[in-house]
Coordinates of C-alpha atoms in Angstrom, one line a residue:
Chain I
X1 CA 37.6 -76.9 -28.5
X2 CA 38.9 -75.2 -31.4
X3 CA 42.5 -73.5 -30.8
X4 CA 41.6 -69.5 -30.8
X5 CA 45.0 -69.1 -33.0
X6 CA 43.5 -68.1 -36.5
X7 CA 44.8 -64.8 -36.0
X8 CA 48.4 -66.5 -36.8
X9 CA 47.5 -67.6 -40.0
X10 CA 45.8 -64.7 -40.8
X11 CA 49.0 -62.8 -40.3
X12 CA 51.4 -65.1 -42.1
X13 CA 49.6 -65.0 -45.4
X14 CA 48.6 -61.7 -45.2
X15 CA 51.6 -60.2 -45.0
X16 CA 52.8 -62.9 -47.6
X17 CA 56.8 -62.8 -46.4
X18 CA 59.0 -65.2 -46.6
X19 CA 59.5 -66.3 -43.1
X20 CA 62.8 -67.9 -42.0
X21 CA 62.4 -71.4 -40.5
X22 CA 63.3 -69.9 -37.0
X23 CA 60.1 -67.9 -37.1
X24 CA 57.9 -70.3 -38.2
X25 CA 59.0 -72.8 -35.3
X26 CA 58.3 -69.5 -33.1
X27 CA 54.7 -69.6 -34.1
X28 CA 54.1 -73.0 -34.7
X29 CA 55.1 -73.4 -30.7
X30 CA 53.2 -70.2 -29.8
X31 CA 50.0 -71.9 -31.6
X32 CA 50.7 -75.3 -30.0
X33 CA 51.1 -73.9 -25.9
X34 CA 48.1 -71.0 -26.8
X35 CA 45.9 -74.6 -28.2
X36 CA 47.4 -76.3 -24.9
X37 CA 46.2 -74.0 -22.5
X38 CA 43.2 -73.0 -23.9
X39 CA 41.7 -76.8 -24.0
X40 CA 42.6 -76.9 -20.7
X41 CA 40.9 -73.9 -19.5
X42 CA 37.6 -75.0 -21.5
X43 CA 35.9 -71.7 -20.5
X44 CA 38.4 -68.5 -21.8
X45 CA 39.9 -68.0 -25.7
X46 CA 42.9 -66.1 -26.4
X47 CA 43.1 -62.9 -27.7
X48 CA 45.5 -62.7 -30.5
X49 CA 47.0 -59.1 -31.8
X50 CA 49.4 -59.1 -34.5
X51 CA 51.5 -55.5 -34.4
X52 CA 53.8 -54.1 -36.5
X53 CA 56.9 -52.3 -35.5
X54 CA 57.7 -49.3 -37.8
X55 CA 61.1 -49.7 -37.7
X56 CA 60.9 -53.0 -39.0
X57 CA 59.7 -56.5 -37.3
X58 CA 56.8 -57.1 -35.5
X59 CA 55.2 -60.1 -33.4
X60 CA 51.9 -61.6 -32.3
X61 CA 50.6 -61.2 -28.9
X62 CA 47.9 -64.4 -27.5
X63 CA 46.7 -63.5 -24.0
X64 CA 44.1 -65.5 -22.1
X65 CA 42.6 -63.3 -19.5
X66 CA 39.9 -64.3 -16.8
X67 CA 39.7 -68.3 -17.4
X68 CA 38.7 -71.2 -15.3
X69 CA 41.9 -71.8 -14.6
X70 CA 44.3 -69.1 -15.9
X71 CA 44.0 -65.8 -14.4
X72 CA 46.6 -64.7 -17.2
X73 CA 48.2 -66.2 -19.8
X74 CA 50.5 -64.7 -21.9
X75 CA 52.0 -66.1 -25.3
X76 CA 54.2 -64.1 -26.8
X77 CA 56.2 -63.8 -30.2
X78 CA 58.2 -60.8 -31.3
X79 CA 60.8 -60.5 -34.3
X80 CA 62.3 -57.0 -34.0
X81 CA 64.7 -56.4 -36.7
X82 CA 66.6 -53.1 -38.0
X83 CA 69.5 -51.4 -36.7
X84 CA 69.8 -51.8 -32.3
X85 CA 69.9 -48.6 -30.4
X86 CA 72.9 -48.6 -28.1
X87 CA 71.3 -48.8 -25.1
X88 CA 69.6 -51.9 -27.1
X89 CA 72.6 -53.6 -27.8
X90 CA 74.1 -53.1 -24.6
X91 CA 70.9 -54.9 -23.2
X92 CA 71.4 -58.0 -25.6
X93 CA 75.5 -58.0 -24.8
X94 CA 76.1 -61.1 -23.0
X95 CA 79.0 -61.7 -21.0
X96 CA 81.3 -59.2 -23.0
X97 CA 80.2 -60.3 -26.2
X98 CA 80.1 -57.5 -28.6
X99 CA 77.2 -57.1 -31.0
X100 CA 78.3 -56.1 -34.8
X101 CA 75.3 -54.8 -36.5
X102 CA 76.3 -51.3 -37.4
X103 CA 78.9 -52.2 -40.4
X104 CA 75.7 -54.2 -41.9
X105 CA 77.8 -57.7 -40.9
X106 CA 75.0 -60.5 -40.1
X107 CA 75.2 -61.5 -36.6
X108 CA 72.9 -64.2 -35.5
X109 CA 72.5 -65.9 -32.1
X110 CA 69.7 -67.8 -30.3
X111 CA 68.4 -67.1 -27.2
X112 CA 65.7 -68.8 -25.0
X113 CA 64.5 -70.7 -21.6
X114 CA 62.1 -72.2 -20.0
X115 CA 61.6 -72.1 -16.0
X116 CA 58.9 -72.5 -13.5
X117 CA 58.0 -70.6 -10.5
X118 CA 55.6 -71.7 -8.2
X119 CA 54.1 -70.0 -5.0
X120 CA 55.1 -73.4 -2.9
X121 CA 57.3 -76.4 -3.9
X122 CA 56.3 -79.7 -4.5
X123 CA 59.6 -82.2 -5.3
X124 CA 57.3 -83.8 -7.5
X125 CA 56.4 -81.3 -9.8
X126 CA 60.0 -79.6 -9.7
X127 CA 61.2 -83.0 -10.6
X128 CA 59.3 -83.8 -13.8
X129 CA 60.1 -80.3 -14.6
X130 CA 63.4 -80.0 -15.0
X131 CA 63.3 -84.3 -16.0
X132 CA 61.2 -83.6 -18.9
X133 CA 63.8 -80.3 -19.9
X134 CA 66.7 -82.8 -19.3
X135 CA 65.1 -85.4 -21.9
X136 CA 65.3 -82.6 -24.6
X137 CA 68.4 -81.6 -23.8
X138 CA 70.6 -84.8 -23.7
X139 CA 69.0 -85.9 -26.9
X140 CA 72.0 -82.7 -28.2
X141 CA 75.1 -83.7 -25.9
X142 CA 75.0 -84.7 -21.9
X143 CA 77.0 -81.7 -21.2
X144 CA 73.6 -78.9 -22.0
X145 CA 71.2 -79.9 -19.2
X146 CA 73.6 -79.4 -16.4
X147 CA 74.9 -76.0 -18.4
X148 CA 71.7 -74.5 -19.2
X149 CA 70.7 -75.1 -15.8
X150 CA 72.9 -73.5 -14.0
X151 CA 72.9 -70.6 -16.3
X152 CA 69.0 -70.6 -15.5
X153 CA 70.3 -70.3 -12.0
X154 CA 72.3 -67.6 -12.5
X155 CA 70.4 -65.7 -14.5
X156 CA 66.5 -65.3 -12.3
X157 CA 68.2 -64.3 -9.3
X158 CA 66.8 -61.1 -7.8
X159 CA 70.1 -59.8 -6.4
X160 CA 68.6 -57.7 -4.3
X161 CA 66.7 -60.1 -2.1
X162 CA 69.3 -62.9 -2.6
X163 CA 67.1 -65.3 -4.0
X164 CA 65.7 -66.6 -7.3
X165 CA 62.5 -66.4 -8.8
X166 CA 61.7 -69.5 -9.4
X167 CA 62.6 -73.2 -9.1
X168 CA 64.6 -72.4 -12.6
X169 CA 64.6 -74.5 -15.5
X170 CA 66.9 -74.2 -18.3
X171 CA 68.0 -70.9 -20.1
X172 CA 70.6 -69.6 -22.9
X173 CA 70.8 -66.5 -24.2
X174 CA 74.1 -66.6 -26.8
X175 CA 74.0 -70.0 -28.7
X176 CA 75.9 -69.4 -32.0
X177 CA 77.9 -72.8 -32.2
X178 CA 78.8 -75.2 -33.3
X179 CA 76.3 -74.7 -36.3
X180 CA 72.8 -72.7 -37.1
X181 CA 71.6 -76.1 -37.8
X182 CA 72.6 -77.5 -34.4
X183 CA 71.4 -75.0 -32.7
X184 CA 68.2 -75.1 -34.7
X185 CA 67.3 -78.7 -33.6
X186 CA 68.3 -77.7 -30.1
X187 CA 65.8 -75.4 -29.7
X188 CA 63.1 -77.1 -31.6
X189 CA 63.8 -79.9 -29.1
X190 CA 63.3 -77.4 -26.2
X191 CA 59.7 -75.9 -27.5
X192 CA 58.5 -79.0 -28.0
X193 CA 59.4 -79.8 -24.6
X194 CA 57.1 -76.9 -23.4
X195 CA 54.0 -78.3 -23.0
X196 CA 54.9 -81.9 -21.7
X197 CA 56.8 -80.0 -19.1
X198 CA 54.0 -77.4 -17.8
X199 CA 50.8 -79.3 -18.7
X200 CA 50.8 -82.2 -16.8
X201 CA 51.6 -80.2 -14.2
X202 CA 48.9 -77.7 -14.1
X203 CA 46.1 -80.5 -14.9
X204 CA 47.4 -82.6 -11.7
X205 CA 46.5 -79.2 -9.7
X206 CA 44.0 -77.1 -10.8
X207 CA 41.2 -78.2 -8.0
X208 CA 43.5 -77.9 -5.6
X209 CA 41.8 -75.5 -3.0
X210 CA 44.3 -73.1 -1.6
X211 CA 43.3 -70.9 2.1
X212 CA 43.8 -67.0 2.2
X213 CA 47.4 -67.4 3.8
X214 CA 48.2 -69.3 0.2
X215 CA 47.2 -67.0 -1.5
X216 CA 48.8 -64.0 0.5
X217 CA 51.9 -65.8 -0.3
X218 CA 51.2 -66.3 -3.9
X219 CA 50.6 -62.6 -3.9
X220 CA 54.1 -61.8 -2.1
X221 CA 55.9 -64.3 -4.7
X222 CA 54.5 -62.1 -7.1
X223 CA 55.6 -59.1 -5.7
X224 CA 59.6 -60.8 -6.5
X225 CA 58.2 -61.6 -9.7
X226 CA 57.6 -57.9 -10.7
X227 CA 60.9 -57.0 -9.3
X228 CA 62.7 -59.4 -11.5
X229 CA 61.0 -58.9 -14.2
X230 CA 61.2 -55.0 -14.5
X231 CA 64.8 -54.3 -12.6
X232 CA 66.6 -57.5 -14.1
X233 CA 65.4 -59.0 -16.9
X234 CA 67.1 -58.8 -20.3
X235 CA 64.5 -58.9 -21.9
X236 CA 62.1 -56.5 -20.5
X237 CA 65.2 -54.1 -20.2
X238 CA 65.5 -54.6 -24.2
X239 CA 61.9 -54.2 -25.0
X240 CA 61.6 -50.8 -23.2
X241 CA 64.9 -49.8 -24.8
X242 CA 63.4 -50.5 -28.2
X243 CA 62.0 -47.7 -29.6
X244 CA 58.4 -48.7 -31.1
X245 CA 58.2 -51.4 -29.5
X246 CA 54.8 -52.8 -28.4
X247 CA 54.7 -51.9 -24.6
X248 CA 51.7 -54.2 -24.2
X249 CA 53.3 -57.2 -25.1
X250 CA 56.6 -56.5 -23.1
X251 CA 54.4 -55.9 -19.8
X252 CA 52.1 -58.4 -20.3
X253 CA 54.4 -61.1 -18.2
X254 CA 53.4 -59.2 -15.2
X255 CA 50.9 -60.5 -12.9
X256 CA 47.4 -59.7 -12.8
X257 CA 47.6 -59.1 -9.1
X258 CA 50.7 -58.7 -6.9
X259 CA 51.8 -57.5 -3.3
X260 CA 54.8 -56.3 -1.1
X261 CA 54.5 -56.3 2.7
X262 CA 57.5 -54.5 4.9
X263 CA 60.0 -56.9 6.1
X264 CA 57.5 -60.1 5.5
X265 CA 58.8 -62.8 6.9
X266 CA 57.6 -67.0 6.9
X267 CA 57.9 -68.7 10.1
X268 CA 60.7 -71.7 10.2
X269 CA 59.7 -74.8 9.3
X270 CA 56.8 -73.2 7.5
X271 CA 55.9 -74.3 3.7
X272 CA 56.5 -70.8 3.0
X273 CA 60.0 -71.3 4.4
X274 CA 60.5 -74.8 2.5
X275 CA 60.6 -72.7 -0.5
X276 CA 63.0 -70.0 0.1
X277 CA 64.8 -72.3 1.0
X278 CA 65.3 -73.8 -2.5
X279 CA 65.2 -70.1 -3.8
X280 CA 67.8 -68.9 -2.2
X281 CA 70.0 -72.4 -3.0
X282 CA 69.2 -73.7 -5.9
X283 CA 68.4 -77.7 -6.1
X284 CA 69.6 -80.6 -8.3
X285 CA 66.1 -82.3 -9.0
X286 CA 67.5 -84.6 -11.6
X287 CA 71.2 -86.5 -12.1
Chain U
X1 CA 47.8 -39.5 20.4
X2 CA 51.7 -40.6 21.6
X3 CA 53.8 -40.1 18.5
X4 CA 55.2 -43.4 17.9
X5 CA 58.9 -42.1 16.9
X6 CA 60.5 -42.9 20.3
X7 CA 62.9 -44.8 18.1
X8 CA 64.2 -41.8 16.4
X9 CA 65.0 -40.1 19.9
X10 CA 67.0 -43.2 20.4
X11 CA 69.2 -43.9 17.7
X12 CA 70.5 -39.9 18.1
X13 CA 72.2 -40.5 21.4
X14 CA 72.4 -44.6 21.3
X15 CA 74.7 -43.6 18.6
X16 CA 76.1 -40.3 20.0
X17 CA 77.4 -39.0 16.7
X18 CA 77.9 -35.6 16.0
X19 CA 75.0 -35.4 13.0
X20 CA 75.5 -32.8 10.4
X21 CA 72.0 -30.1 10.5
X22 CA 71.0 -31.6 7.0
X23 CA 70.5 -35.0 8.9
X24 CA 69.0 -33.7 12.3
X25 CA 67.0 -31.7 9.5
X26 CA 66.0 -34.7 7.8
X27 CA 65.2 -36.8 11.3
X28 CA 62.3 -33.9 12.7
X29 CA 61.1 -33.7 9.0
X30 CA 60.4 -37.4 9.1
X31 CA 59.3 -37.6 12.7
X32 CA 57.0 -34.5 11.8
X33 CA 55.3 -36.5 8.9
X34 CA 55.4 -39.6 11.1
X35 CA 53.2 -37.8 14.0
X36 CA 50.8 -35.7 11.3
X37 CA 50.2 -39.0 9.6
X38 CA 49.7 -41.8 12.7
X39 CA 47.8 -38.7 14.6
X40 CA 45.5 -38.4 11.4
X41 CA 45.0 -42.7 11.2
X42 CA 44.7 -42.9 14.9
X43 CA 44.3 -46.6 14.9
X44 CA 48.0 -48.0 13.6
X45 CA 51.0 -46.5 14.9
X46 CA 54.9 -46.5 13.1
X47 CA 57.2 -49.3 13.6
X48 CA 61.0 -48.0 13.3
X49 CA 63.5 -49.7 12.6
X50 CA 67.5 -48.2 12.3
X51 CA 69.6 -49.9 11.0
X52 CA 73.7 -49.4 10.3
X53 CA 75.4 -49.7 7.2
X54 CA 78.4 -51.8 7.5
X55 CA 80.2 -49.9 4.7
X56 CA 78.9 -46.5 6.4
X57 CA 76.2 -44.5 7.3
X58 CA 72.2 -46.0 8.3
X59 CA 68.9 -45.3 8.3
X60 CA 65.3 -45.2 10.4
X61 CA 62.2 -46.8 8.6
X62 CA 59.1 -46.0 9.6
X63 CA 56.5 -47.8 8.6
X64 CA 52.5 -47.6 9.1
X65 CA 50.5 -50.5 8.1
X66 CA 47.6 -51.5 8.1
X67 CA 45.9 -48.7 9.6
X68 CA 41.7 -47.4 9.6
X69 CA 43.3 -44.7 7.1
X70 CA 46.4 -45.8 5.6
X71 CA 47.1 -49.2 4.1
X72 CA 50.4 -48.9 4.6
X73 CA 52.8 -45.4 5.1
X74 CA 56.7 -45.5 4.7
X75 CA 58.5 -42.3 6.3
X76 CA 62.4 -43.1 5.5
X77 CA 65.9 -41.6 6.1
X78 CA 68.4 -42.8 4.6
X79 CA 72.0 -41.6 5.2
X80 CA 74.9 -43.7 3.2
X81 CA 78.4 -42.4 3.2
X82 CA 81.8 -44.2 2.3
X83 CA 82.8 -44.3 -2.0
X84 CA 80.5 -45.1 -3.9
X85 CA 80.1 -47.7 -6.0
X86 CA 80.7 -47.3 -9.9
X87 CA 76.9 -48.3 -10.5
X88 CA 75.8 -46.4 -7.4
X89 CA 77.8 -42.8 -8.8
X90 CA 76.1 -43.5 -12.2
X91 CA 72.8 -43.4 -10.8
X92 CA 73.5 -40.3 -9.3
X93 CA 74.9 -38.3 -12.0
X94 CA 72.5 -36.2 -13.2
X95 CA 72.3 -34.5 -16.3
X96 CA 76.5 -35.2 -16.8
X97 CA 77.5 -33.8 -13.6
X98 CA 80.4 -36.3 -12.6
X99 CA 80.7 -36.6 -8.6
X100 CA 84.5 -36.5 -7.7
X101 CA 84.6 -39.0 -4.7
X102 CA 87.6 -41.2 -5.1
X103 CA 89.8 -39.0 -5.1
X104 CA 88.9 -37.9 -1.6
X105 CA 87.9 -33.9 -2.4
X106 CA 84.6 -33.5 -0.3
X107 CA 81.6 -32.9 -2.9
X108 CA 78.0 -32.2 -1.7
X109 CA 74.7 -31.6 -3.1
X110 CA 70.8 -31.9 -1.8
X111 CA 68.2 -33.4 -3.8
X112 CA 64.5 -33.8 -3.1
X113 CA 61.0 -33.3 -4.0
X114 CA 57.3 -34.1 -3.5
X115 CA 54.5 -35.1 -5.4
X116 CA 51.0 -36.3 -5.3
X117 CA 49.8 -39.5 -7.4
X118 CA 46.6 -40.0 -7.1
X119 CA 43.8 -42.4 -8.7
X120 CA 41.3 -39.5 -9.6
X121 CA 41.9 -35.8 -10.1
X122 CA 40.4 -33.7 -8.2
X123 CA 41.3 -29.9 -9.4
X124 CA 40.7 -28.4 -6.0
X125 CA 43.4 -30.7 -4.6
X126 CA 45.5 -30.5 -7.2
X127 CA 45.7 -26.7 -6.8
X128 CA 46.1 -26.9 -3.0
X129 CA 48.9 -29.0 -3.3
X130 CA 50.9 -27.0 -5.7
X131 CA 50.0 -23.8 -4.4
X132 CA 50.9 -24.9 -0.8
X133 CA 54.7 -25.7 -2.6
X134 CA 55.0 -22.6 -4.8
X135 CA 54.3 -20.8 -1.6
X136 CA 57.2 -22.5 0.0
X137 CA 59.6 -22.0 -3.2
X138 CA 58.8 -18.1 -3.9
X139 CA 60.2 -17.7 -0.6
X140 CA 63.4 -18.1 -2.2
X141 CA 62.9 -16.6 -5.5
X142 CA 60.4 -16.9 -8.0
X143 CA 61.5 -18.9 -10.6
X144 CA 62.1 -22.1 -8.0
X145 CA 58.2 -22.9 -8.4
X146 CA 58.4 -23.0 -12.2
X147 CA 61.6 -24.5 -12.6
X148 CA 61.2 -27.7 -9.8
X149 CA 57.7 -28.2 -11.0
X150 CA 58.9 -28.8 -14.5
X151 CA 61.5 -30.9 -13.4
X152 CA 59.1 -32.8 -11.3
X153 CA 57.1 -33.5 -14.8
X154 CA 59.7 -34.9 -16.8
X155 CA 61.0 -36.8 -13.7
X156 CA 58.3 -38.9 -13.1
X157 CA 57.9 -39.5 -16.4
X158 CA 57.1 -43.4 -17.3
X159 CA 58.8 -43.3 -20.7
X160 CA 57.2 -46.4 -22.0
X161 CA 53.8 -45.7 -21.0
X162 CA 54.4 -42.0 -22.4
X163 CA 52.5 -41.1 -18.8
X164 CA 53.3 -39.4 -15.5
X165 CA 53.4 -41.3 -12.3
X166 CA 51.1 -38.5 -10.8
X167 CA 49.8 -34.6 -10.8
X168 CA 53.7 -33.8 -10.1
X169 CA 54.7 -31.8 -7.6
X170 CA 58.6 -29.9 -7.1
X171 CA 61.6 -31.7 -7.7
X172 CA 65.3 -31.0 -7.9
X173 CA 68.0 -33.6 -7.5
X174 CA 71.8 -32.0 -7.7
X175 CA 71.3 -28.4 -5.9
X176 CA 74.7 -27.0 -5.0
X177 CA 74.5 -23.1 -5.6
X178 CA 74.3 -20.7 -5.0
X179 CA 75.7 -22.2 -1.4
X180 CA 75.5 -24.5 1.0
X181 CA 73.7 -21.6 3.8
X182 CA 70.7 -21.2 1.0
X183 CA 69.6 -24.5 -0.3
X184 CA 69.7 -25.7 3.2
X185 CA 67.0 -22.8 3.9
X186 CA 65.6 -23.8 0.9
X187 CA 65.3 -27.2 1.3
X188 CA 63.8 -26.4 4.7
X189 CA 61.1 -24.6 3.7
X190 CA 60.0 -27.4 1.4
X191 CA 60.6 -30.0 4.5
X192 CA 57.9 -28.0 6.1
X193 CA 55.3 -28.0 3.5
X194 CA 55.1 -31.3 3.7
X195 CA 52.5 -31.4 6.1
X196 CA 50.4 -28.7 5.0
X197 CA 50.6 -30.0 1.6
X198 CA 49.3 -33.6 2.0
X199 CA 47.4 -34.0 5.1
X200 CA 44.7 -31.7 4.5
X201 CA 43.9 -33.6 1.4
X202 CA 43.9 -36.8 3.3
X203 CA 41.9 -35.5 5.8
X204 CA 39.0 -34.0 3.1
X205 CA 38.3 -37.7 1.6
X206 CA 39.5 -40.0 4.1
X207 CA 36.1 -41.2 4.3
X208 CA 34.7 -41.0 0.9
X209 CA 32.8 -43.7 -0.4
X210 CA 34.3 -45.8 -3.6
X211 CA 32.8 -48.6 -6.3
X212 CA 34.4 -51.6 -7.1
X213 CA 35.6 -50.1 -10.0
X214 CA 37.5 -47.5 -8.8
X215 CA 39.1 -49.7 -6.3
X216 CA 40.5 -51.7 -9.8
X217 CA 41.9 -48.4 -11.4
X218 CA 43.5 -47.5 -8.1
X219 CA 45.0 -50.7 -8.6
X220 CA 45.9 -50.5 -12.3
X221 CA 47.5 -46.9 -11.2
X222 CA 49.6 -48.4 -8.6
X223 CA 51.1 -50.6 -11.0
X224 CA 52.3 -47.8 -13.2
X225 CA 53.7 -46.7 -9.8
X226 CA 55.8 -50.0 -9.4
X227 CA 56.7 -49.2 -13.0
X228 CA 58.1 -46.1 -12.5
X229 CA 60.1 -47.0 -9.3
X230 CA 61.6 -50.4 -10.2
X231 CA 62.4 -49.0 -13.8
X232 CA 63.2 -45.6 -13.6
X233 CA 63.6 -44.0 -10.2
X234 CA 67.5 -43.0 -9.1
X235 CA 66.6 -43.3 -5.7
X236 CA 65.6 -46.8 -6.1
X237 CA 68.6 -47.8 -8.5
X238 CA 71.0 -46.3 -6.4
X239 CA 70.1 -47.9 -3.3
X240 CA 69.9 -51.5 -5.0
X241 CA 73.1 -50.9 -6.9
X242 CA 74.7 -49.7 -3.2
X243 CA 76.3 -52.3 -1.4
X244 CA 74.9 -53.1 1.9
X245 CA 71.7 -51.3 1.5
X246 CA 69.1 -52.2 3.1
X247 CA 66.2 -53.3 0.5
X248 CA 63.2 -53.9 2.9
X249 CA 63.9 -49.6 3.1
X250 CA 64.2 -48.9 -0.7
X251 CA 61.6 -51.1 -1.6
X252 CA 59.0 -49.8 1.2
X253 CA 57.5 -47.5 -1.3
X254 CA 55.9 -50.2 -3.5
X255 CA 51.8 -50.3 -2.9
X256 CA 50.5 -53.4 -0.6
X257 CA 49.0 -54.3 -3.8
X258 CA 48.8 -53.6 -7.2
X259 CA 47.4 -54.8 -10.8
X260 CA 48.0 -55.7 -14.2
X261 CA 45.7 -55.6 -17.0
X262 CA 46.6 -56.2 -20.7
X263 CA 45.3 -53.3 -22.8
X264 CA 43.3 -52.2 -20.4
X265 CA 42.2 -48.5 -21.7
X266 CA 39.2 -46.7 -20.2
X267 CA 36.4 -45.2 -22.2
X268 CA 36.7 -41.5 -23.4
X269 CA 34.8 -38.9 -21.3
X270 CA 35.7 -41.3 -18.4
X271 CA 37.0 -39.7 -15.1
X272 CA 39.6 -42.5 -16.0
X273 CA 40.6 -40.9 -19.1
X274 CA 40.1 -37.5 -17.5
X275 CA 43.6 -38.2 -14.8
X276 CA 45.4 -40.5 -17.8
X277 CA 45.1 -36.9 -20.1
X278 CA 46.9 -34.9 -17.3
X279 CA 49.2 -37.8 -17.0
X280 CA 50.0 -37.2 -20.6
X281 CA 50.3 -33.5 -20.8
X282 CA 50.8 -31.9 -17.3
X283 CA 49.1 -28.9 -16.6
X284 CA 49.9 -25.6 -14.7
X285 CA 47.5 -25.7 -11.6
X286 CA 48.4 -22.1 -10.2
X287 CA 50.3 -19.4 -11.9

């Protein structure tokens, strides 16, 4: 099947910029999951919108909707550059760190992640997960898995409910040290640890059937999703704090479908259980 | 039909406080909507639950779900007292009105509102509802209507989808003049038009037929909903930046379900487009 990503080179010559390396890695991963997941859907193409921000910046938007296998998929690149608005900046603060983009100074960091967050658990599946991450990461020092981990932890936990979104991953959201170029190859090593991560896993269950009370629960998970996404997450919180910014592509993380029931509650022992469980105390899967 | 609000009979003299008339105000209001609204489904009745806030103050949560009329109905009182948290007092400064609570001088005001949301306009409705509150305000003077009405408007305001939640309603969220003796008759007055407001409306369609389609654009409206609360609304951020809250109660408001669509726009001269252009640019439904 050929990958519905034309739209990327489209954009790169035609706007005819130089591009920094950074970008380019950006959108040679977003080409390389949006080819992944489309050849494993077989039956729905991405839809790829390039946008422009006024301000300055801009990104490219890939969304699958309505596939075989994916209800929604969302692949999404943004580079917004130009001066942060305060309530901007305070979004991209981390840990006390103060942002110096006013007196013109060049301030660089790199931020990124990758988790997972399924409606049940599987050990097996949260195992090559957060393996397959582990493998990237010790290829840059021993000490990054169990770091970026934990800091994945931290930061998808929906305070209000006490528990995480997910089964986590690994995430950073400061990296400016010990070099550019080390942090470079990290991150390269991370996005091309995307697909091996996610694909196998998806292919192993996509003919799984699932009964209504799965999916009910899939719906709920949802539910926390939404309620991360738009109360905590940095990124969402920056997006909508950016003025111009392409409101589509922020939102488009959010679920086709979600639910909230009052005071829903699994049964003990219950799968539904197994995995709040692990949500509320995070697991090692890998040593 | 037995009103199921037993519960709030209760908790008044299980607890045998002495309760201020703003909260015994508050308790028939919501055991008034509670009867209108289980008397009006007459197959589901309210669960209520009360609850006690460790740190001060509780609550009652009714809750309807699942009903022949009402998916699911949330009638709540909330009453938290103690010092408030620095991320609590922010979200309840409004326009730059500090609060002055740790230094133990006593500082009150009354906030409040009500508005409709619905999925299509209808302009009969739309006038009932506001007509039913400007009746209640001009009670009290004649620029209330006017003035909460606006307020309403830019209150339930989804910034980033430059859209309304709904067809508005009053609103006012830091009374405190000109005293204490009139906003409580004030706020009264709108307590009471609570009823008269909404459940005739209810009652005209609760039996109307709907497509598939309109059943998806309720759907894609209630996600703007969850937008607006888990993003913008005070009420919300307070309670989940308040200690010891209790979140099944804040978050009750969220729909059973809702929906997501990427660039999902409706076609012009739709009756879509026709609520998304009052969503935009709020009208004046009586004058």
């Amino acid at each position: 099947m050929a990958p519905p990503v034309s739209g990327l080179r489209e954009l790169r010559s035609r706007r005819g910029e130089m591009r920094s390396r950074v970008e380019l890695l950006l959108m040679e991963t977003q080409a390389r999951v949006c080819r992944a997941l489309a050849q494993l859907d077989g039956a729905a193409a991405f839809s790829v919108d390039s946008w422009e921000r006024q301000e300055g910046g801009g990104g490219i938007s890939c969304v699958l909707q309505d596939g075989d296998i994916f209800e929604k998929a969302g692949v999404n690149v943004s580079v917004v550059f130009g001066h942060l608005s305060e309530e901007a900046a305070q979004q991209m603060r981390s840990r006390g760190k103060t942002l110096k983009t006013k007196d013109g100074s060049k301030q660089w960091w790199f931020g990124g992640g990758t988790d997972l967050t399924p409606t049940y658990l599987n050990q097996e599946d949260a195992v090559h997960f957060h393996k397959t991450l582990k493998e990237a990461c010790d290829k840059h020092g021993p000490e990054l898995y169990p770091k970026y981990k934990k800091w994945c932890d931290n930061y998808f936990y929906i305070k209000h409910r006490g528990e995480r979104r997910g089964i986590g991953g690994i995430f950073f959201d400061d990296l400016d040290s010990p070099s550019k170029e080390e942090v470079f190859q990290f991150v390269q090593s991370c996005a091309e640890a995307i697909v091996p991560c996610y694909i196998p896993i998806v292919k192993k269950h996509c003919h799984d059937s699932f009964s209504p009370e799965e999916k009910l629960w899939q719906q709920l998970r949802r539910g926390r999703y939404v309620e991360f996404n738009l109360v905590y997450d940095r990124g969402t919180k920056f997006g909508l704090a950016t003025p111009g910014s392409r409101i589509e592509s922020i939102l488009m993380s959010l679920p086709l479908t979600a639910r909230w029931e009052y005071m829903h509650s699994p049964p003990e022992n219950s799968k539904e259980a197994e995995i709040l469980e692990v949500l509320r105390n995070p697991k090692n899967w890998v040593h």
